[in-house]
Short mmCIF file of C-alpha atoms and ligand atoms in Angstrom, two decimals:
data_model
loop_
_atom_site.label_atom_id
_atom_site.label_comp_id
_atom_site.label_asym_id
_atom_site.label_seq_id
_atom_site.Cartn_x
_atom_site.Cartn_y
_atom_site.Cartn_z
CA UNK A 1079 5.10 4.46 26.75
CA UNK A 1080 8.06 2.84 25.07
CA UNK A 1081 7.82 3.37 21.39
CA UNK A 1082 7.74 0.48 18.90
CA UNK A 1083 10.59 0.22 16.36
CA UNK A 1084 10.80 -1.87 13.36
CA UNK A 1085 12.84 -4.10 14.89
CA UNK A 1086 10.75 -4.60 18.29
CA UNK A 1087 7.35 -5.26 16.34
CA UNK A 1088 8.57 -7.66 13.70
CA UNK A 1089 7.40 -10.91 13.39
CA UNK A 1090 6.64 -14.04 10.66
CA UNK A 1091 4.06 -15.95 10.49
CA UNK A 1092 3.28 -18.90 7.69
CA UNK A 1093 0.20 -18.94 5.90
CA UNK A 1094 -1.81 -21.65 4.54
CA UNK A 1095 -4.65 -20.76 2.22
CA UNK A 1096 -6.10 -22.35 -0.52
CA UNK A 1097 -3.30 -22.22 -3.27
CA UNK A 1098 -0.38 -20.63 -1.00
CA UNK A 1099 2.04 -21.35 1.23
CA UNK A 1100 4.30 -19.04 2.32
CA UNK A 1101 6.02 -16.99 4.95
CA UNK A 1102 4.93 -13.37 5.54
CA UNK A 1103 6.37 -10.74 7.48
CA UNK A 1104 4.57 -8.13 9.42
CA UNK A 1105 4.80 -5.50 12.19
CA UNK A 1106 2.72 -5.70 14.89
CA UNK A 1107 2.12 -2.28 17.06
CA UNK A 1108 0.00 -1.06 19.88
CA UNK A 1109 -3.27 -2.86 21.13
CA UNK A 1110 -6.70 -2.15 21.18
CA UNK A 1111 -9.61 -4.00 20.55
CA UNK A 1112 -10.15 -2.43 16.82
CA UNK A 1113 -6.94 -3.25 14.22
CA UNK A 1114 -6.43 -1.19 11.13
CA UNK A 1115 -4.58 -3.25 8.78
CA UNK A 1116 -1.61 -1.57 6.66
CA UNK A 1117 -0.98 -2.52 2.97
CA UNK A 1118 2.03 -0.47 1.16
CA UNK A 1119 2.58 0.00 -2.18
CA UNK A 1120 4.08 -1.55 -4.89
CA UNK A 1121 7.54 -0.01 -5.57
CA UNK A 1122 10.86 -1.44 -5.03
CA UNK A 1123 12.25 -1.77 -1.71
CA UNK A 1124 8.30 -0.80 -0.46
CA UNK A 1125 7.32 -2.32 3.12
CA UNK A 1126 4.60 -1.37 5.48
CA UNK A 1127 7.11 0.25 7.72
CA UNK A 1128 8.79 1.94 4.93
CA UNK A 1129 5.51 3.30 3.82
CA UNK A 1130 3.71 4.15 7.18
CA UNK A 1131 6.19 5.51 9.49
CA UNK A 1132 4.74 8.52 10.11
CA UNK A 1133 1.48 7.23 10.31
CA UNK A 1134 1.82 4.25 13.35
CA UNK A 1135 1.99 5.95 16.12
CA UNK A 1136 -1.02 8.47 15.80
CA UNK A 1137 -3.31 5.59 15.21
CA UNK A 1138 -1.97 3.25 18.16
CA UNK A 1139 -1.67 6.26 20.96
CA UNK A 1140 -5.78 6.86 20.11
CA UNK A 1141 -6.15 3.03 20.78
CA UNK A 1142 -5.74 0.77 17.47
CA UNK A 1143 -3.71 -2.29 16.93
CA UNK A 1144 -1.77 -1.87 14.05
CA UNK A 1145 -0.78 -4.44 11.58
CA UNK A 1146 1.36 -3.57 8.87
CA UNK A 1147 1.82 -6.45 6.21
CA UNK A 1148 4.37 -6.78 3.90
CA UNK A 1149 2.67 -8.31 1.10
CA UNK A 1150 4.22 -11.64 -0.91
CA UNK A 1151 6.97 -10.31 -2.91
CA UNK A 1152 7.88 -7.74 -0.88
CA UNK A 1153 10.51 -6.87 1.85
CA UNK A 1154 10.88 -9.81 4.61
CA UNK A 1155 8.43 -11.59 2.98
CA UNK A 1156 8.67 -14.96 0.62
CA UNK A 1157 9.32 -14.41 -2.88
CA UNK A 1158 7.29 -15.31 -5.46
CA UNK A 1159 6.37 -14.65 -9.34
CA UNK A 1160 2.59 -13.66 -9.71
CA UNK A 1161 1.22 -14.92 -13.24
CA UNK A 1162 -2.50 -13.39 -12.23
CA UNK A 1163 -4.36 -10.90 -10.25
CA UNK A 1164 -1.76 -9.48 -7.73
CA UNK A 1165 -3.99 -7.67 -5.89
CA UNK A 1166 -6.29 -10.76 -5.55
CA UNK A 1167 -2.78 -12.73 -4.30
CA UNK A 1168 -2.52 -9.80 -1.51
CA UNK A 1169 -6.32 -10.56 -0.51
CA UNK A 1170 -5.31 -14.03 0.00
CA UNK A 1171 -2.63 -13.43 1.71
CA UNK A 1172 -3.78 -11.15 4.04
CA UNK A 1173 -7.06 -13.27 4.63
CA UNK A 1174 -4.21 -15.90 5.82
CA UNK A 1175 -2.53 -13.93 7.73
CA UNK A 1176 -6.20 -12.79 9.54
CA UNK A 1177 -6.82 -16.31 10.01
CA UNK A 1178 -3.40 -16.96 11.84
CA UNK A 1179 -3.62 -14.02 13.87
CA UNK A 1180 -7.58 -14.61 14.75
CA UNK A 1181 -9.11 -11.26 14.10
CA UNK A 1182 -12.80 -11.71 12.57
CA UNK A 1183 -13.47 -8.16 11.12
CA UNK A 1184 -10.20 -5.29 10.73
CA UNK A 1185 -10.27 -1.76 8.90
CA UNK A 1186 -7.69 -1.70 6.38
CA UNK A 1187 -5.74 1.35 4.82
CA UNK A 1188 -4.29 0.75 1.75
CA UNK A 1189 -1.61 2.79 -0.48
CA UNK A 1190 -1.71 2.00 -4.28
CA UNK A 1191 -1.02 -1.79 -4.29
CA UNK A 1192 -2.39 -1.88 -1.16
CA UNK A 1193 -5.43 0.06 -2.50
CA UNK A 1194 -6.29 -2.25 -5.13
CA UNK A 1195 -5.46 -5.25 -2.74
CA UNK A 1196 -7.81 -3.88 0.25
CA UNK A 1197 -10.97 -3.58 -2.51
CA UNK A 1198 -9.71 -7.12 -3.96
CA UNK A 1199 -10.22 -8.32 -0.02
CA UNK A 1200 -13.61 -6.35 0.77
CA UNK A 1201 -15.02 -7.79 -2.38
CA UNK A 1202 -13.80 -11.63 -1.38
CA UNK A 1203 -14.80 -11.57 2.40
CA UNK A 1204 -16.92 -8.68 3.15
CA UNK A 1205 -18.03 -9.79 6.58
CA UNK A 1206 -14.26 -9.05 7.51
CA UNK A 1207 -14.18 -5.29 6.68
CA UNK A 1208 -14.76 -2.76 9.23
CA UNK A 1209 -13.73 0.37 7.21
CA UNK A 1210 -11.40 0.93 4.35
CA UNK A 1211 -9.19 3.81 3.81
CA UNK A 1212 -7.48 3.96 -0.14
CA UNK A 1213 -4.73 6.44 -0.51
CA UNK A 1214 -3.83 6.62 -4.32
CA UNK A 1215 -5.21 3.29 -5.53
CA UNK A 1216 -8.46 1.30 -5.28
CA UNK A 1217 -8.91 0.04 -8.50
CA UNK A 1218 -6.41 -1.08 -11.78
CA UNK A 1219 -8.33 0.77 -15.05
CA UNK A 1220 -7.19 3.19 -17.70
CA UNK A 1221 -7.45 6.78 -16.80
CA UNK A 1222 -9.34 8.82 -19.37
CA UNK A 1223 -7.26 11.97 -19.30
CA UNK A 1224 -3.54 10.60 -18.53
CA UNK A 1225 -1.45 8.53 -21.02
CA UNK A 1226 -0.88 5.07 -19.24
CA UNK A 1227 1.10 3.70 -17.95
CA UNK A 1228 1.79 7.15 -16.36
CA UNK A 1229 5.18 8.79 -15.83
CA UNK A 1230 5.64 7.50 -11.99
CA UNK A 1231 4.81 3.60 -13.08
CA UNK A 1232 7.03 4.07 -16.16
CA UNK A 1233 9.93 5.04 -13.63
CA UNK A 1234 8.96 2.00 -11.30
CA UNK A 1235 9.17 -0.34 -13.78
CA UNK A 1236 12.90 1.35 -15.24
CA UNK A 1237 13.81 1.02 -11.35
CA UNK A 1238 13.14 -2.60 -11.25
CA UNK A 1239 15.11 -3.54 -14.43
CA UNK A 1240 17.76 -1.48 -13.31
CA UNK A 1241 17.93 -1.03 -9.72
CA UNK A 1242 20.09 1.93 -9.30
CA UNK A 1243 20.50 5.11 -7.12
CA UNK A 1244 20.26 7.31 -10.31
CA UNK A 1245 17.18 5.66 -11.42
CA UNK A 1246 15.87 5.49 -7.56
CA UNK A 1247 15.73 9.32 -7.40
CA UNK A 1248 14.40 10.01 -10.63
CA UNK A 1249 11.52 7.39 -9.37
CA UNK A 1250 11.07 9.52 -6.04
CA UNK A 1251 11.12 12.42 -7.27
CA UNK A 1252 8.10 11.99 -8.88
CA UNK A 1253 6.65 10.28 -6.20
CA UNK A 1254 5.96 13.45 -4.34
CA UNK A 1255 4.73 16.80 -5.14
CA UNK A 1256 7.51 18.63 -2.96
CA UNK A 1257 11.12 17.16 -3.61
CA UNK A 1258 12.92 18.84 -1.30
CA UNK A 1259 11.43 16.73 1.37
CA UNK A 1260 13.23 13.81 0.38
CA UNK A 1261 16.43 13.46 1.97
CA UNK A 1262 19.26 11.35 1.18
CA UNK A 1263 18.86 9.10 4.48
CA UNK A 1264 15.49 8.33 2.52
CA UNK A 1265 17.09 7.63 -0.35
CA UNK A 1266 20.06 5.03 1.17
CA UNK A 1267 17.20 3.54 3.19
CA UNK A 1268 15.30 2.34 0.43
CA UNK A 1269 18.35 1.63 -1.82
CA UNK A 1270 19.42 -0.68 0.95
CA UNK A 1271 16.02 -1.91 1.12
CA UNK A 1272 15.64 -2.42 -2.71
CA UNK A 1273 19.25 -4.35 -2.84
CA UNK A 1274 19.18 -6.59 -0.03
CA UNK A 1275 16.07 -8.28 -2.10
CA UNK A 1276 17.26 -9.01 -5.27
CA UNK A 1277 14.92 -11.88 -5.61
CA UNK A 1278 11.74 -9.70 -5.42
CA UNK A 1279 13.29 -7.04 -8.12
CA UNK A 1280 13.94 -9.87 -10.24
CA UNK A 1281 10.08 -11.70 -9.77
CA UNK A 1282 8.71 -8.45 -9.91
CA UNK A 1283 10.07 -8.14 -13.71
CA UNK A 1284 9.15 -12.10 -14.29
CA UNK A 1285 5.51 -11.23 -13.13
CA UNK A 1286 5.15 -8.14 -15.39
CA UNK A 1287 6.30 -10.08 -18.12
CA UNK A 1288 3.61 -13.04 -17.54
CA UNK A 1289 1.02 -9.89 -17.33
CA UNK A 1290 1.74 -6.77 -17.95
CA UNK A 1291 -2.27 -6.05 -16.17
CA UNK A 1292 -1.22 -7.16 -12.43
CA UNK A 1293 -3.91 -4.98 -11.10
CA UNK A 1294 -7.07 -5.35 -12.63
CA UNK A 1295 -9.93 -3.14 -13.32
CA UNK A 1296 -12.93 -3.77 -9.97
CA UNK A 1297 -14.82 -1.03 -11.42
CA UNK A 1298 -17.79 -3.32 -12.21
CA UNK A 1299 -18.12 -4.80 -9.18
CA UNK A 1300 -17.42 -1.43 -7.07
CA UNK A 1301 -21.04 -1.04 -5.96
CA UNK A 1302 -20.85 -4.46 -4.19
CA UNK A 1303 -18.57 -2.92 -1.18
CA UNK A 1304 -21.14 -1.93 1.11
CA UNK A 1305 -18.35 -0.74 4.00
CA UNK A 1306 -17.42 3.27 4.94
CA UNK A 1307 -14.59 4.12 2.79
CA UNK A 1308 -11.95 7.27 2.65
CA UNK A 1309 -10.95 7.65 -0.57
CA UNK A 1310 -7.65 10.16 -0.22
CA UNK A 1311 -5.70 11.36 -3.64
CA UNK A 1312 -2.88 14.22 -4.45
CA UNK A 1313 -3.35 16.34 -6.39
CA UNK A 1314 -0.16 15.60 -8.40
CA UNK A 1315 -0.34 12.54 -8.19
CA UNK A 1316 1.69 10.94 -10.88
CA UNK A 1317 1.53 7.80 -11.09
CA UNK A 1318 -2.20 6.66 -10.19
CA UNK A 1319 -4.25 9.81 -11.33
CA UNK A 1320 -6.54 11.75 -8.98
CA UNK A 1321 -9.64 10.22 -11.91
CA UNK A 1322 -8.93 6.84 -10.66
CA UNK A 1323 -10.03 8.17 -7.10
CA UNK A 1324 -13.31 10.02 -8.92
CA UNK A 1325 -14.02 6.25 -10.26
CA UNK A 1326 -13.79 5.19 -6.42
CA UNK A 1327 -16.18 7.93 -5.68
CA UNK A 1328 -18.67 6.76 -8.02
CA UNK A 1329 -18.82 3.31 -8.12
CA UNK A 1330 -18.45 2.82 -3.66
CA UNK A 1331 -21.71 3.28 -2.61
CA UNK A 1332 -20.12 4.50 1.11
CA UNK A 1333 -17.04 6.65 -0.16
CA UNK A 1334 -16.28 10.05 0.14
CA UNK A 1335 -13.12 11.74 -1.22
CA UNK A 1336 -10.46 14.49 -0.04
CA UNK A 1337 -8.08 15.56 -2.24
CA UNK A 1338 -5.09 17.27 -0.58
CA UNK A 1339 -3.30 19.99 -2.97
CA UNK A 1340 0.12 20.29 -3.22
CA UNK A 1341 0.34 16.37 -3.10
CA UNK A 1342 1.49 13.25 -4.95
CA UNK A 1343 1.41 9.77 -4.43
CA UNK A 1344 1.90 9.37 -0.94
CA UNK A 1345 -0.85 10.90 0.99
CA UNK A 1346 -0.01 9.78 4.03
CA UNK A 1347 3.35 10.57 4.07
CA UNK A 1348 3.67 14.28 2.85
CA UNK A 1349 0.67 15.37 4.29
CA UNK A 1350 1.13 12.92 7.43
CA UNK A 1351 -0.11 15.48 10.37
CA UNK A 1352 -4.05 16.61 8.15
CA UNK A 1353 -3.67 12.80 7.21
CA UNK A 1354 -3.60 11.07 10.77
CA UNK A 1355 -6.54 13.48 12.07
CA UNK A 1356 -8.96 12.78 9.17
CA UNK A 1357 -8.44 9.20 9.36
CA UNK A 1358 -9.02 8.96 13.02
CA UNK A 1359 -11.83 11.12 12.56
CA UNK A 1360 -13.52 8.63 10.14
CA UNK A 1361 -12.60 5.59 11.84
CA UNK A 1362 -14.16 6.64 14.96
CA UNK A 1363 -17.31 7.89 13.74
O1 LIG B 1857 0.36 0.35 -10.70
C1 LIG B 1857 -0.40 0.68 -9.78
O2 LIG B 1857 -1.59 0.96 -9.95
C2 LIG B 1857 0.12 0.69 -8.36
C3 LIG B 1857 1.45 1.35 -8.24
C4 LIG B 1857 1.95 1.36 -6.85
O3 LIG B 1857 1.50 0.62 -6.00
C5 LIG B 1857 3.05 2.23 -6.56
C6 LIG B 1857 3.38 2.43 -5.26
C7 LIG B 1857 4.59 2.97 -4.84
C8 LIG B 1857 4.83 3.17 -3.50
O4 LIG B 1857 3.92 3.68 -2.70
C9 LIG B 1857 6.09 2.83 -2.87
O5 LIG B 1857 6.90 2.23 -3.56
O6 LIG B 1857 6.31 3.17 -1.72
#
């Protein structure tokens, strides 16, 4: 089996719907007749590849298409300057890009932005969900315990006015509970990524400007998401606290939660091997 590289699984694809027209990019890996939809998170220089390399190939050698979709804003996709809901704009979008690519019903797996996004998109067009897997988001809300906007999104936010490699591994470093698994490859790859998109660093400030609340709070309408969901959290996660994945817990009516120790914001990425098995565990049960 030849394995799929960014570069071999890229494609575009314009979308239509309602309000929007624009281009998106995605990857498109493996076949099968079940797809599990990726949707990264919101940080600069972020793209489904970026976000989910070391979680493609698990899920397409046991027999999944995967889509990864970088959402409006974002990597290879069109720019644009979101004045609302953002994680209602990445429902849309991804409900065009469904529409394009013909699939009825996916499972989507969403980190953070793609979190809220994937709950924004079960709420909208439930008939489309098969199951939904959040890693560190779900829901936009204050936390209780931890001041907001927490350390990790204050960083984020300092990286997008001021998009430098100083300010790019202060952001990381905080991203993770371990920091000596980040290596400087990572760190050039997603400085390269972050610069060669101006456009979206720029919008991304213009949108938090025109509201600061870009991800809003779908705690009251939690219980209406009838589908199976994995909630997964770190620990240490700072920059969406582990209570946001407690509010998950309480308001899905179909979630259950695993919280790995010795983990922060990405899941999927520092825990990738425990990570891959429990999601193909709950996808195919
Ligand atoms: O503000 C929020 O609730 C979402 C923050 C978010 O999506 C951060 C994600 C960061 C990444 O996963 C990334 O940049 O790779």
């Amino acid at each position: 089996m030849t394995h799929a590289t960014e570069a071999s699984s890229s494609r575009f694809v314009r979308i239509q719907a309602d309000d929007l027209d624009l281009q998106l990019h995605y990857n498109d890996v493996g076949e099968g007749a079940e797809t599990v939809v990726m949707l990264h998170g919101s940080g600069p220089g972020a793209s489904g590849w970026a976000n989910f390399n070391r979680n493609i190939e698990p899920l397409t050698a046991a027999g999944y298409r995967v889509i990864l979709m970088d959402c409006p804003g974002w990597s290879k996709s069109d720019p644009i300057v979101c004045r609302g809901s953002r994680s209602d704009l990445n429902a849309r979008a991804l409900k065009g890009l469904l529409d394009a690519l013909d699939l009825d019903r996916v499972h989507i797996l969403g980190n953070s932005m793609g979190g809220h996004s994937a709950v924004a998109f079960a709420l909208g067009n439930p008939q489309r969900v098969g199951k939904l897997v959040l890693m560190g988001g779900g829901t936009g809300g204050a936390s209780p315990f931890v001041p907001m906007p927490t350390e990790g999104i204050k960083l984020l936010n300092g990286l997008y006015r001021e998009p430098t490699i100083d300010n790019l591994k202060k952001m990381m470093n905080v991203f993770v509970h371990d920091a000596s698994s980040l290596t400087e490859e990572l760190f050039q790859t997603r400085l390269d990524n972050m610069l060669a998109r101006r456009d979206h660093l720029e919008n991304f400030v213009a949108s938090l400007a025109a509201n600061p609340k870009q991800f809003p709070d779908f705690g009251p309408r939690l219980h209406e998401i009838s589908a199976q969901t994995l909630v997964i959290w770190g620990r240490e996660d700072r920059f969406v606290p582990m209570d946001a994945g407690l509010r998950l817990l309480a308001g899905l009516p179909n979630a259950q939660l695993h919280v790995f120790n010795r983990c922060g914001h990405w899941a999927q990425w520092e825990h990738a091997d425990a990570f891959n098995r429990m999601v193909l565990d709950f996808l195919s049960h």
